[in-house]
Amino acid sequence: MSPAAPTQAPPISFEDTRVAFASKSDAQLRKVYALFAAMNNGTLVKTGSGLMKTALKWGVPGTKFLIKHSIFEQFCGGETIAECRPVTAELGKYNIGTILDYSVEGKGSDASYDHTRDEILATIDEAHRSKHIPFSVFKVTGVANVAILEKIQAGQLLTAQEEAAHARAVARVEAICARAHQHGVRLFVDAEESWFQHTIDLLAYDMMAKYNREKAIVWNTYQLYRHDRLDALKAAHDAAAEAGYYIGAKLVRGAYMEKEARVAKQRGYQNPINPTKNATDALYDESLRYCVAHIDRISICAGTHNEASSLLLTQLMQQAGLPPQDPRVWFAQLYGMSDNLTYNLANAGYNTAKYLPYGPVAAVMPYLLRRADENTAIAGQSSREFLLIQKEIRRRQGK
């Protein structure tokens, strides 16, 4: 008997704003429109960012309320896991998963590292209880000392005190990965700066070798704006194939470009970032092809807001005979952005999820200000998000 033909997804148009904004009422859409209109004013964003930080610092009455019901509400799920549950349920109505992202930066003490570990364990427990939370995520620097990670990568000897501190950090990572394995919850290890990323990679691969024997539970993250990351992924695949475990790979473009260039110049080594955006795009798409070609060993999450790469992955899946709901392939975007991707992919049956940051308002301000910067008008052109919202408002008005 010949095998059944693979399930074909309906055609996808990332321009379909009816699907993209189906979850928003007219009133909600107007509120989002006003927020993105404000963010398209570069002067307003720059001035407002400073005012918000100052007002929070000095405890100006009403500041937290205003932030929480504007930019925080757009890009974050709440201040606690419990506050995120209505958002998780709402996304779930549209077959979109939630990735709870505790977006509070560590304070460099064992107490703060232990608190972050416990919070990540709580997100794993929440994912275990909820059918709408397919992944948990953490940063190693949330539970480990950056300077020690950097010394290890540089091949420098640790003091006895540093050795003990690192052992505690590894124990925290181990506890997180063990809980994820216990509950069968996929776990992203986020990528960070290049001068200690190799230390993180080795730790992630150790956890994969231990917990990914049946399927990909622990997933490493590859920032493809680095020209060496596809080679790193290929080497990880070969090692996993030889040792008999599975790879989970979240592919992103990258988050630290200016910082990477600055540090490379300061320290006198070659900038690890691709010379052009086109080179990054090409490497990202080549990495998608590699993962789909090795899908028997690699599970993949395309963490991208790039429409061309997202469409390419759907085409690669169809060419490989993979149905849209294949559990080894996921798409993910940030909450509050690129709904035209997330909702249209989910509507076509693909596995999709939103990164949903949460934490105290003041603590997530750095994250919120980055989102405001990303959505600010560039060279007189309105942001993509703003234009899509305009288009949907006009559609609803019959124009």
mmCIF file of C-alpha atoms in Angstrom:
data_model
loop_
_atom_site.group_PDB
_atom_site.id
_atom_site.type_symbol
_atom_site.label_atom_id
_atom_site.label_comp_id
_atom_site.label_asym_id
_atom_site.label_seq_id
_atom_site.Cartn_x
_atom_site.Cartn_y
_atom_site.Cartn_z
ATOM 1 C CA MET A 1 0.000 0.000 0.000
ATOM 2 C CA SER A 2 1.372 3.396 -0.938
ATOM 3 C CA PRO A 3 1.763 5.930 1.901
ATOM 4 C CA ALA A 4 -0.928 8.563 2.312
ATOM 5 C CA ALA A 5 -0.229 11.918 0.749
ATOM 6 C CA PRO A 6 0.985 14.508 3.263
ATOM 7 C CA THR A 7 -1.562 16.907 4.642
ATOM 8 C CA GLN A 8 -1.444 20.141 2.647
ATOM 9 C CA ALA A 9 -2.014 23.392 4.485
ATOM 10 C CA PRO A 10 -4.261 26.013 2.915
ATOM 11 C CA PRO A 11 -2.434 28.862 1.172
ATOM 12 C CA ILE A 12 -1.068 31.484 3.550
ATOM 13 C CA SER A 13 -1.239 35.219 3.052
ATOM 14 C CA PHE A 14 0.519 37.247 5.712
ATOM 15 C CA GLU A 15 -1.417 40.249 4.376
ATOM 16 C CA ASP A 16 -4.729 38.812 5.632
ATOM 17 C CA THR A 17 -5.471 41.281 8.427
ATOM 18 C CA ARG A 18 -8.947 39.826 8.965
ATOM 19 C CA VAL A 19 -7.312 36.699 10.385
ATOM 20 C CA ALA A 20 -4.399 38.582 11.990
ATOM 21 C CA PHE A 21 -6.658 40.781 14.129
ATOM 22 C CA ALA A 22 -9.629 38.448 14.542
ATOM 23 C CA SER A 23 -9.155 38.424 18.314
ATOM 24 C CA LYS A 24 -9.471 42.218 18.656
ATOM 25 C CA SER A 25 -12.693 44.170 18.907
ATOM 26 C CA ASP A 26 -12.997 47.534 17.162
ATOM 27 C CA ALA A 27 -12.308 49.294 20.463
ATOM 28 C CA GLN A 28 -9.217 47.158 21.148
ATOM 29 C CA LEU A 29 -7.934 47.752 17.631
ATOM 30 C CA ARG A 30 -8.312 51.524 18.013
ATOM 31 C CA LYS A 31 -6.390 51.373 21.285
ATOM 32 C CA VAL A 32 -3.565 49.418 19.642
ATOM 33 C CA TYR A 33 -3.629 51.863 16.715
ATOM 34 C CA ALA A 34 -3.148 54.790 19.088
ATOM 35 C CA LEU A 35 -0.229 53.036 20.809
ATOM 36 C CA PHE A 36 1.583 52.225 17.570
ATOM 37 C CA ALA A 37 0.864 55.713 16.234
ATOM 38 C CA ALA A 38 2.669 57.080 19.292
ATOM 39 C CA MET A 39 5.558 54.657 18.800
ATOM 40 C CA ASN A 40 5.914 55.845 15.200
ATOM 41 C CA ASN A 41 6.958 59.241 16.578
ATOM 42 C CA GLY A 42 10.666 58.872 17.308
ATOM 43 C CA THR A 43 10.892 62.062 19.353
ATOM 44 C CA LEU A 44 7.919 61.019 21.462
ATOM 45 C CA VAL A 45 9.392 57.556 22.090
ATOM 46 C CA LYS A 46 12.764 58.995 23.131
ATOM 47 C CA THR A 47 11.228 61.620 25.415
ATOM 48 C CA GLY A 48 8.540 59.330 26.775
ATOM 49 C CA SER A 49 11.014 56.547 27.570
ATOM 50 C CA GLY A 50 13.056 58.857 29.746
ATOM 51 C CA LEU A 51 9.996 60.240 31.473
ATOM 52 C CA MET A 52 8.616 56.762 32.214
ATOM 53 C CA LYS A 53 11.884 55.565 33.737
ATOM 54 C CA THR A 54 12.182 58.706 35.861
ATOM 55 C CA ALA A 55 8.555 58.586 36.995
ATOM 56 C CA LEU A 56 8.864 54.926 38.014
ATOM 57 C CA LYS A 57 12.116 55.600 39.845
ATOM 58 C CA TRP A 58 10.538 58.398 41.873
ATOM 59 C CA GLY A 59 7.232 56.620 42.405
ATOM 60 C CA VAL A 60 5.094 59.256 40.676
ATOM 61 C CA PRO A 61 1.445 58.338 41.394
ATOM 62 C CA GLY A 62 -0.384 56.757 38.475
ATOM 63 C CA THR A 63 2.772 55.960 36.470
ATOM 64 C CA LYS A 64 2.593 52.204 36.921
ATOM 65 C CA PHE A 65 -1.138 52.198 36.085
ATOM 66 C CA LEU A 66 -0.567 54.136 32.856
ATOM 67 C CA ILE A 67 2.304 51.914 31.744
ATOM 68 C CA LYS A 68 0.523 48.694 32.674
ATOM 69 C CA HIS A 69 -2.574 49.629 30.667
ATOM 70 C CA SER A 70 -0.704 50.800 27.577
ATOM 71 C CA ILE A 71 2.681 49.500 26.406
ATOM 72 C CA PHE A 72 2.912 46.804 29.105
ATOM 73 C CA GLU A 73 -0.514 45.452 28.181
ATOM 74 C CA GLN A 74 0.471 45.317 24.507
ATOM 75 C CA PHE A 75 3.731 43.404 24.932
ATOM 76 C CA CYS A 76 3.454 41.542 28.258
ATOM 77 C CA GLY A 77 1.058 39.035 29.767
ATOM 78 C CA GLY A 78 1.044 40.334 33.331
ATOM 79 C CA GLU A 79 3.196 40.693 36.392
ATOM 80 C CA THR A 80 2.745 37.084 37.514
ATOM 81 C CA ILE A 81 2.010 33.680 35.984
ATOM 82 C CA ALA A 82 -1.553 33.927 37.300
ATOM 83 C CA GLU A 83 -2.079 37.283 35.548
ATOM 84 C CA CYS A 84 -0.916 35.686 32.269
ATOM 85 C CA ARG A 85 -3.601 32.976 32.291
ATOM 86 C CA PRO A 86 -6.346 35.010 30.563
ATOM 87 C CA VAL A 87 -3.920 35.880 27.751
ATOM 88 C CA THR A 88 -2.864 32.240 27.452
ATOM 89 C CA ALA A 89 -6.524 31.183 27.238
ATOM 90 C CA GLU A 90 -7.313 33.859 24.640
ATOM 91 C CA LEU A 91 -4.386 32.821 22.437
ATOM 92 C CA GLY A 92 -5.436 29.211 22.868
ATOM 93 C CA LYS A 93 -8.830 29.969 21.303
ATOM 94 C CA TYR A 94 -6.940 30.569 18.051
ATOM 95 C CA ASN A 95 -4.696 27.489 18.442
ATOM 96 C CA ILE A 96 -1.726 29.647 19.405
ATOM 97 C CA GLY A 97 0.517 28.456 22.202
ATOM 98 C CA THR A 98 2.090 30.589 24.912
ATOM 99 C CA ILE A 99 5.729 30.615 26.006
ATOM 100 C CA LEU A 100 5.921 32.197 29.460
ATOM 101 C CA ASP A 101 9.075 34.314 29.529
ATOM 102 C CA TYR A 102 10.141 35.594 32.942
ATOM 103 C CA SER A 103 11.714 38.860 31.790
ATOM 104 C CA VAL A 104 13.413 40.008 34.982
ATOM 105 C CA GLU A 105 17.192 40.361 34.797
ATOM 106 C CA GLY A 106 19.159 38.729 37.595
ATOM 107 C CA LYS A 107 20.841 40.835 40.276
ATOM 108 C CA GLY A 108 24.000 38.748 40.523
ATOM 109 C CA SER A 109 23.450 37.092 43.897
ATOM 110 C CA ASP A 110 22.754 33.483 44.835
ATOM 111 C CA ALA A 111 19.418 34.593 46.254
ATOM 112 C CA SER A 112 18.390 36.179 42.926
ATOM 113 C CA TYR A 113 19.631 33.156 40.963
ATOM 114 C CA ASP A 114 17.650 30.811 43.229
ATOM 115 C CA HIS A 115 14.557 32.998 42.849
ATOM 116 C CA THR A 116 14.859 32.884 39.058
ATOM 117 C CA ARG A 117 15.323 29.105 39.138
ATOM 118 C CA ASP A 118 12.166 28.745 41.207
ATOM 119 C CA GLU A 119 10.233 31.015 38.844
ATOM 120 C CA ILE A 120 11.333 28.963 35.810
ATOM 121 C CA LEU A 121 10.324 25.773 37.618
ATOM 122 C CA ALA A 122 6.915 27.369 38.186
ATOM 123 C CA THR A 123 6.568 28.106 34.448
ATOM 124 C CA ILE A 124 7.364 24.463 33.698
ATOM 125 C CA ASP A 125 4.732 23.333 36.180
ATOM 126 C CA GLU A 126 2.255 25.743 34.578
ATOM 127 C CA ALA A 127 3.081 24.355 31.125
ATOM 128 C CA HIS A 128 2.526 20.837 32.434
ATOM 129 C CA ARG A 129 -0.963 21.815 33.620
ATOM 130 C CA SER A 130 -1.942 23.782 30.499
ATOM 131 C CA LYS A 131 -2.565 22.433 27.010
ATOM 132 C CA HIS A 132 -1.839 25.928 25.665
ATOM 133 C CA ILE A 133 1.805 26.205 26.846
ATOM 134 C CA PRO A 134 4.095 24.099 24.622
ATOM 135 C CA PHE A 135 7.459 25.470 25.840
ATOM 136 C CA SER A 136 9.245 26.979 28.800
ATOM 137 C CA VAL A 137 12.331 29.168 28.429
ATOM 138 C CA PHE A 138 15.217 30.530 30.484
ATOM 139 C CA LYS A 139 18.497 32.382 30.195
ATOM 140 C CA VAL A 140 21.530 30.763 31.780
ATOM 141 C CA THR A 141 22.633 34.203 33.028
ATOM 142 C CA GLY A 142 19.441 34.304 35.080
ATOM 143 C CA VAL A 143 20.841 31.491 37.228
ATOM 144 C CA ALA A 144 24.619 31.849 36.748
ATOM 145 C CA ASN A 145 27.354 34.464 37.122
ATOM 146 C CA VAL A 146 28.274 36.039 33.769
ATOM 147 C CA ALA A 147 31.899 36.661 34.727
ATOM 148 C CA ILE A 148 32.415 32.998 35.572
ATOM 149 C CA LEU A 149 30.822 31.848 32.316
ATOM 150 C CA GLU A 150 33.159 34.216 30.488
ATOM 151 C CA LYS A 151 36.264 32.974 32.346
ATOM 152 C CA ILE A 152 35.398 29.378 31.468
ATOM 153 C CA GLN A 153 35.091 30.215 27.770
ATOM 154 C CA ALA A 154 38.390 32.120 27.861
ATOM 155 C CA GLY A 155 40.110 29.062 29.351
ATOM 156 C CA GLN A 156 41.001 30.828 32.575
ATOM 157 C CA LEU A 157 41.326 28.935 35.832
ATOM 158 C CA LEU A 158 38.577 29.519 38.375
ATOM 159 C CA THR A 159 39.224 30.185 42.024
ATOM 160 C CA ALA A 160 37.840 27.723 44.552
ATOM 161 C CA GLN A 161 35.074 30.189 45.324
ATOM 162 C CA GLU A 162 34.234 30.514 41.624
ATOM 163 C CA GLU A 163 34.276 26.751 41.185
ATOM 164 C CA ALA A 164 31.730 26.428 43.976
ATOM 165 C CA ALA A 165 29.564 29.197 42.530
ATOM 166 C CA HIS A 166 29.630 27.572 39.104
ATOM 167 C CA ALA A 167 28.707 24.203 40.579
ATOM 168 C CA ARG A 168 25.658 25.840 42.153
ATOM 169 C CA ALA A 169 24.770 27.384 38.782
ATOM 170 C CA VAL A 170 25.038 24.039 37.001
ATOM 171 C CA ALA A 171 22.830 22.511 39.702
ATOM 172 C CA ARG A 172 20.176 25.156 38.994
ATOM 173 C CA VAL A 173 20.285 24.402 35.273
ATOM 174 C CA GLU A 174 20.115 20.692 36.046
ATOM 175 C CA ALA A 175 17.054 21.205 38.263
ATOM 176 C CA ILE A 176 15.284 23.164 35.514
ATOM 177 C CA CYS A 177 16.041 20.585 32.818
ATOM 178 C CA ALA A 178 15.132 17.666 35.079
ATOM 179 C CA ARG A 179 11.733 19.217 35.840
ATOM 180 C CA ALA A 180 11.117 19.801 32.130
ATOM 181 C CA HIS A 181 11.986 16.180 31.366
ATOM 182 C CA GLN A 182 9.825 14.935 34.231
ATOM 183 C CA HIS A 183 6.787 16.755 32.833
ATOM 184 C CA GLY A 184 7.609 16.334 29.137
ATOM 185 C CA VAL A 185 7.756 20.110 28.642
ATOM 186 C CA ARG A 186 10.017 21.443 25.871
ATOM 187 C CA LEU A 187 12.582 23.895 27.217
ATOM 188 C CA PHE A 188 14.388 26.658 25.338
ATOM 189 C CA VAL A 189 17.865 27.686 26.493
ATOM 190 C CA ASP A 190 18.113 31.256 25.213
ATOM 191 C CA ALA A 191 21.185 32.493 23.327
ATOM 192 C CA GLU A 192 23.320 35.269 24.781
ATOM 193 C CA GLU A 193 26.521 37.194 24.010
ATOM 194 C CA SER A 194 29.235 35.455 21.998
ATOM 195 C CA TRP A 195 32.016 35.810 24.588
ATOM 196 C CA PHE A 196 30.311 33.295 26.861
ATOM 197 C CA GLN A 197 27.867 31.586 24.462
ATOM 198 C CA HIS A 198 30.156 28.575 23.969
ATOM 199 C CA THR A 199 29.988 27.886 27.715
ATOM 200 C CA ILE A 200 26.186 27.964 27.450
ATOM 201 C CA ASP A 201 26.272 25.717 24.373
ATOM 202 C CA LEU A 202 28.315 23.052 26.173
ATOM 203 C CA LEU A 203 25.958 23.152 29.133
ATOM 204 C CA ALA A 204 22.938 22.837 26.821
ATOM 205 C CA TYR A 205 24.482 19.883 24.996
ATOM 206 C CA ASP A 206 25.230 18.137 28.298
ATOM 207 C CA MET A 207 21.567 18.530 29.217
ATOM 208 C CA MET A 208 20.473 17.289 25.767
ATOM 209 C CA ALA A 209 22.640 14.202 26.082
ATOM 210 C CA LYS A 210 20.950 13.428 29.386
ATOM 211 C CA TYR A 211 17.328 14.387 28.712
ATOM 212 C CA ASN A 212 16.818 14.172 24.922
ATOM 213 C CA ARG A 213 17.094 10.400 24.534
ATOM 214 C CA GLU A 214 13.470 9.897 23.437
ATOM 215 C CA LYS A 215 12.715 13.318 21.929
ATOM 216 C CA ALA A 216 13.873 16.927 22.037
ATOM 217 C CA ILE A 217 13.118 18.287 25.514
ATOM 218 C CA VAL A 218 16.077 20.707 25.866
ATOM 219 C CA TRP A 219 16.466 23.107 22.921
ATOM 220 C CA ASN A 220 19.461 25.335 22.275
ATOM 221 C CA THR A 221 19.149 28.708 20.511
ATOM 222 C CA TYR A 222 21.191 29.743 17.471
ATOM 223 C CA GLN A 223 21.611 33.414 16.566
ATOM 224 C CA LEU A 224 22.095 33.343 12.811
ATOM 225 C CA TYR A 225 23.429 36.873 12.588
ATOM 226 C CA ARG A 226 26.637 35.156 13.736
ATOM 227 C CA HIS A 227 28.427 33.722 10.715
ATOM 228 C CA ASP A 228 29.553 30.586 12.613
ATOM 229 C CA ARG A 229 26.184 29.417 13.944
ATOM 230 C CA LEU A 230 25.161 27.045 11.152
ATOM 231 C CA ASP A 231 28.526 25.317 11.523
ATOM 232 C CA ALA A 232 27.845 25.053 15.266
ATOM 233 C CA LEU A 233 24.424 23.538 14.578
ATOM 234 C CA LYS A 234 25.894 21.007 12.150
ATOM 235 C CA ALA A 235 28.525 19.989 14.697
ATOM 236 C CA ALA A 236 25.825 19.629 17.363
ATOM 237 C CA HIS A 237 23.796 17.428 15.034
ATOM 238 C CA ASP A 238 26.770 15.172 14.292
ATOM 239 C CA ALA A 239 27.577 14.801 17.994
ATOM 240 C CA ALA A 240 23.944 14.005 18.811
ATOM 241 C CA ALA A 241 23.698 11.446 16.015
ATOM 242 C CA GLU A 242 26.852 9.719 17.225
ATOM 243 C CA ALA A 243 25.735 9.706 20.875
ATOM 244 C CA GLY A 244 22.111 8.809 20.155
ATOM 245 C CA TYR A 245 20.121 11.799 21.369
ATOM 246 C CA TYR A 246 17.929 14.438 19.744
ATOM 247 C CA ILE A 247 18.579 18.124 19.054
ATOM 248 C CA GLY A 248 16.116 20.926 19.671
ATOM 249 C CA ALA A 249 17.071 24.064 17.722
ATOM 250 C CA LYS A 250 15.431 27.461 18.038
ATOM 251 C CA LEU A 251 16.606 29.635 15.161
ATOM 252 C CA VAL A 252 16.625 33.405 15.616
ATOM 253 C CA ARG A 253 18.441 36.182 13.828
ATOM 254 C CA GLY A 254 19.936 37.795 16.933
ATOM 255 C CA ALA A 255 19.587 40.336 19.693
ATOM 256 C CA TYR A 256 22.974 41.879 20.526
ATOM 257 C CA MET A 257 24.334 43.238 17.234
ATOM 258 C CA GLU A 258 25.560 46.660 18.378
ATOM 259 C CA LYS A 259 26.995 45.224 21.600
ATOM 260 C CA GLU A 260 28.807 42.437 19.713
ATOM 261 C CA ALA A 261 30.421 44.936 17.325
ATOM 262 C CA ARG A 262 31.438 47.230 20.167
ATOM 263 C CA VAL A 263 33.019 44.487 22.292
ATOM 264 C CA ALA A 264 34.821 42.958 19.301
ATOM 265 C CA LYS A 265 36.383 46.334 18.552
ATOM 266 C CA GLN A 266 37.323 46.930 22.200
ATOM 267 C CA ARG A 267 38.943 43.512 22.552
ATOM 268 C CA GLY A 268 40.553 43.461 19.136
ATOM 269 C CA TYR A 269 38.980 40.420 17.522
ATOM 270 C CA GLN A 270 36.885 39.955 14.385
ATOM 271 C CA ASN A 271 33.232 40.902 14.712
ATOM 272 C CA PRO A 272 31.282 37.597 14.751
ATOM 273 C CA ILE A 273 28.240 39.232 13.121
ATOM 274 C CA ASN A 274 27.538 38.788 9.407
ATOM 275 C CA PRO A 275 28.625 41.816 7.342
ATOM 276 C CA THR A 276 25.148 42.450 5.883
ATOM 277 C CA LYS A 277 21.508 41.749 6.631
ATOM 278 C CA ASN A 278 21.275 39.832 3.357
ATOM 279 C CA ALA A 279 24.038 37.513 4.572
ATOM 280 C CA THR A 280 22.108 36.907 7.794
ATOM 281 C CA ASP A 281 18.884 36.245 5.896
ATOM 282 C CA ALA A 282 20.674 33.779 3.607
ATOM 283 C CA LEU A 283 22.285 31.958 6.556
ATOM 284 C CA TYR A 284 18.967 31.804 8.400
ATOM 285 C CA ASP A 285 17.206 30.264 5.415
ATOM 286 C CA GLU A 286 20.072 27.839 4.830
ATOM 287 C CA SER A 287 19.741 26.765 8.462
ATOM 288 C CA LEU A 288 16.020 26.134 7.980
ATOM 289 C CA ARG A 289 16.847 23.914 5.009
ATOM 290 C CA TYR A 290 19.449 22.023 7.022
ATOM 291 C CA CYS A 291 17.055 21.388 9.900
ATOM 292 C CA VAL A 292 14.229 20.141 7.677
ATOM 293 C CA ALA A 293 16.691 17.908 5.816
ATOM 294 C CA HIS A 294 17.704 16.402 9.186
ATOM 295 C CA ILE A 295 14.262 16.399 10.801
ATOM 296 C CA ASP A 296 14.765 12.823 11.954
ATOM 297 C CA ARG A 297 17.287 14.154 14.499
ATOM 298 C CA ILE A 298 16.524 17.896 14.799
ATOM 299 C CA SER A 299 13.336 19.549 16.042
ATOM 300 C CA ILE A 300 13.072 23.176 14.973
ATOM 301 C CA CYS A 301 11.429 26.392 16.107
ATOM 302 C CA ALA A 302 11.613 29.336 13.719
ATOM 303 C CA GLY A 303 11.697 32.248 16.125
ATOM 304 C CA THR A 304 11.323 34.979 13.548
ATOM 305 C CA HIS A 305 9.224 37.959 12.479
ATOM 306 C CA ASN A 306 10.542 37.621 8.925
ATOM 307 C CA GLU A 307 7.735 36.821 6.501
ATOM 308 C CA ALA A 308 9.962 35.369 3.768
ATOM 309 C CA SER A 309 11.670 32.914 6.142
ATOM 310 C CA SER A 310 8.358 31.877 7.671
ATOM 311 C CA LEU A 311 6.871 31.215 4.246
ATOM 312 C CA LEU A 312 10.005 29.313 3.217
ATOM 313 C CA LEU A 313 9.664 26.965 6.179
ATOM 314 C CA THR A 314 6.060 26.152 5.268
ATOM 315 C CA GLN A 315 7.237 25.367 1.719
ATOM 316 C CA LEU A 316 10.122 23.213 2.967
ATOM 317 C CA MET A 317 7.719 21.267 5.143
ATOM 318 C CA GLN A 318 5.390 20.582 2.224
ATOM 319 C CA GLN A 319 8.303 19.531 0.009
ATOM 320 C CA ALA A 320 9.462 17.123 2.727
ATOM 321 C CA GLY A 321 5.956 15.711 3.165
ATOM 322 C CA LEU A 322 5.611 17.074 6.696
ATOM 323 C CA PRO A 323 2.068 17.989 7.757
ATOM 324 C CA PRO A 324 1.584 21.467 9.274
ATOM 325 C CA GLN A 325 1.009 19.982 12.732
ATOM 326 C CA ASP A 326 4.242 17.923 12.778
ATOM 327 C CA PRO A 327 5.300 18.196 16.448
ATOM 328 C CA ARG A 328 8.957 18.695 15.484
ATOM 329 C CA VAL A 329 8.344 22.028 13.726
ATOM 330 C CA TRP A 330 7.217 25.263 15.397
ATOM 331 C CA PHE A 331 6.937 28.959 14.615
ATOM 332 C CA ALA A 332 7.189 31.638 17.324
ATOM 333 C CA GLN A 333 6.838 35.421 17.533
ATOM 334 C CA LEU A 334 6.777 37.976 20.330
ATOM 335 C CA TYR A 335 3.444 38.804 21.921
ATOM 336 C CA GLY A 336 2.056 42.094 20.632
ATOM 337 C CA MET A 337 3.955 41.929 17.354
ATOM 338 C CA SER A 338 3.635 40.168 13.985
ATOM 339 C CA ASP A 339 0.095 38.925 14.541
ATOM 340 C CA ASN A 340 -0.157 38.722 10.754
ATOM 341 C CA LEU A 341 2.358 35.858 10.953
ATOM 342 C CA THR A 342 1.195 34.096 14.090
ATOM 343 C CA TYR A 343 -2.543 34.100 13.486
ATOM 344 C CA ASN A 344 -2.319 33.241 9.794
ATOM 345 C CA LEU A 345 0.107 30.378 10.454
ATOM 346 C CA ALA A 346 -2.124 29.028 13.218
ATOM 347 C CA ASN A 347 -5.182 29.431 11.001
ATOM 348 C CA ALA A 348 -3.450 27.270 8.394
ATOM 349 C CA GLY A 349 -2.778 24.548 10.975
ATOM 350 C CA TYR A 350 0.883 25.167 11.775
ATOM 351 C CA ASN A 351 2.269 24.877 15.309
ATOM 352 C CA THR A 352 2.643 28.469 16.503
ATOM 353 C CA ALA A 353 3.371 30.168 19.790
ATOM 354 C CA LYS A 354 3.801 33.631 21.251
ATOM 355 C CA TYR A 355 6.643 34.575 23.584
ATOM 356 C CA LEU A 356 4.754 36.127 26.498
ATOM 357 C CA PRO A 357 7.030 38.153 28.777
ATOM 358 C CA TYR A 358 5.905 38.741 32.347
ATOM 359 C CA GLY A 359 7.235 40.275 35.539
ATOM 360 C CA PRO A 360 6.897 43.423 37.651
ATOM 361 C CA VAL A 361 6.301 46.537 35.531
ATOM 362 C CA ALA A 362 9.485 48.303 36.615
ATOM 363 C CA ALA A 363 11.583 45.165 36.094
ATOM 364 C CA VAL A 364 10.458 44.612 32.491
ATOM 365 C CA MET A 365 10.933 48.239 31.416
ATOM 366 C CA PRO A 366 14.165 47.458 29.498
ATOM 367 C CA TYR A 367 12.214 44.902 27.451
ATOM 368 C CA LEU A 368 9.340 47.315 26.819
ATOM 369 C CA LEU A 369 11.650 50.115 25.709
ATOM 370 C CA ARG A 370 13.328 47.763 23.211
ATOM 371 C CA ARG A 371 9.917 46.962 21.731
ATOM 372 C CA ALA A 372 9.118 50.685 21.478
ATOM 373 C CA ASP A 373 12.414 51.306 19.674
ATOM 374 C CA GLU A 374 11.756 48.461 17.230
ATOM 375 C CA ASN A 375 8.368 49.890 16.289
ATOM 376 C CA THR A 376 9.530 53.480 15.830
ATOM 377 C CA ALA A 377 9.347 54.961 12.330
ATOM 378 C CA ILE A 378 12.596 54.621 10.393
ATOM 379 C CA ALA A 379 13.569 57.166 7.731
ATOM 380 C CA GLY A 380 10.068 58.541 7.538
ATOM 381 C CA GLN A 381 8.433 55.140 6.982
ATOM 382 C CA SER A 382 5.733 53.859 9.324
ATOM 383 C CA SER A 383 6.412 50.548 11.047
ATOM 384 C CA ARG A 384 5.044 47.341 9.563
ATOM 385 C CA GLU A 385 2.762 46.825 12.574
ATOM 386 C CA PHE A 386 1.244 50.293 12.247
ATOM 387 C CA LEU A 387 0.514 49.835 8.540
ATOM 388 C CA LEU A 388 -1.176 46.468 9.118
ATOM 389 C CA ILE A 389 -3.402 47.938 11.842
ATOM 390 C CA GLN A 390 -4.332 50.814 9.532
ATOM 391 C CA LYS A 391 -5.214 48.321 6.816
ATOM 392 C CA GLU A 392 -7.514 46.325 9.130
ATOM 393 C CA ILE A 393 -9.277 49.431 10.391
ATOM 394 C CA ARG A 394 -9.954 50.478 6.810
ATOM 395 C CA ARG A 395 -11.182 46.975 5.968
ATOM 396 C CA ARG A 396 -13.628 47.036 8.875
ATOM 397 C CA GLN A 397 -14.847 50.446 7.765
ATOM 398 C CA GLY A 398 -15.507 49.056 4.291
ATOM 399 C CA LYS A 399 -12.900 51.244 2.639
#
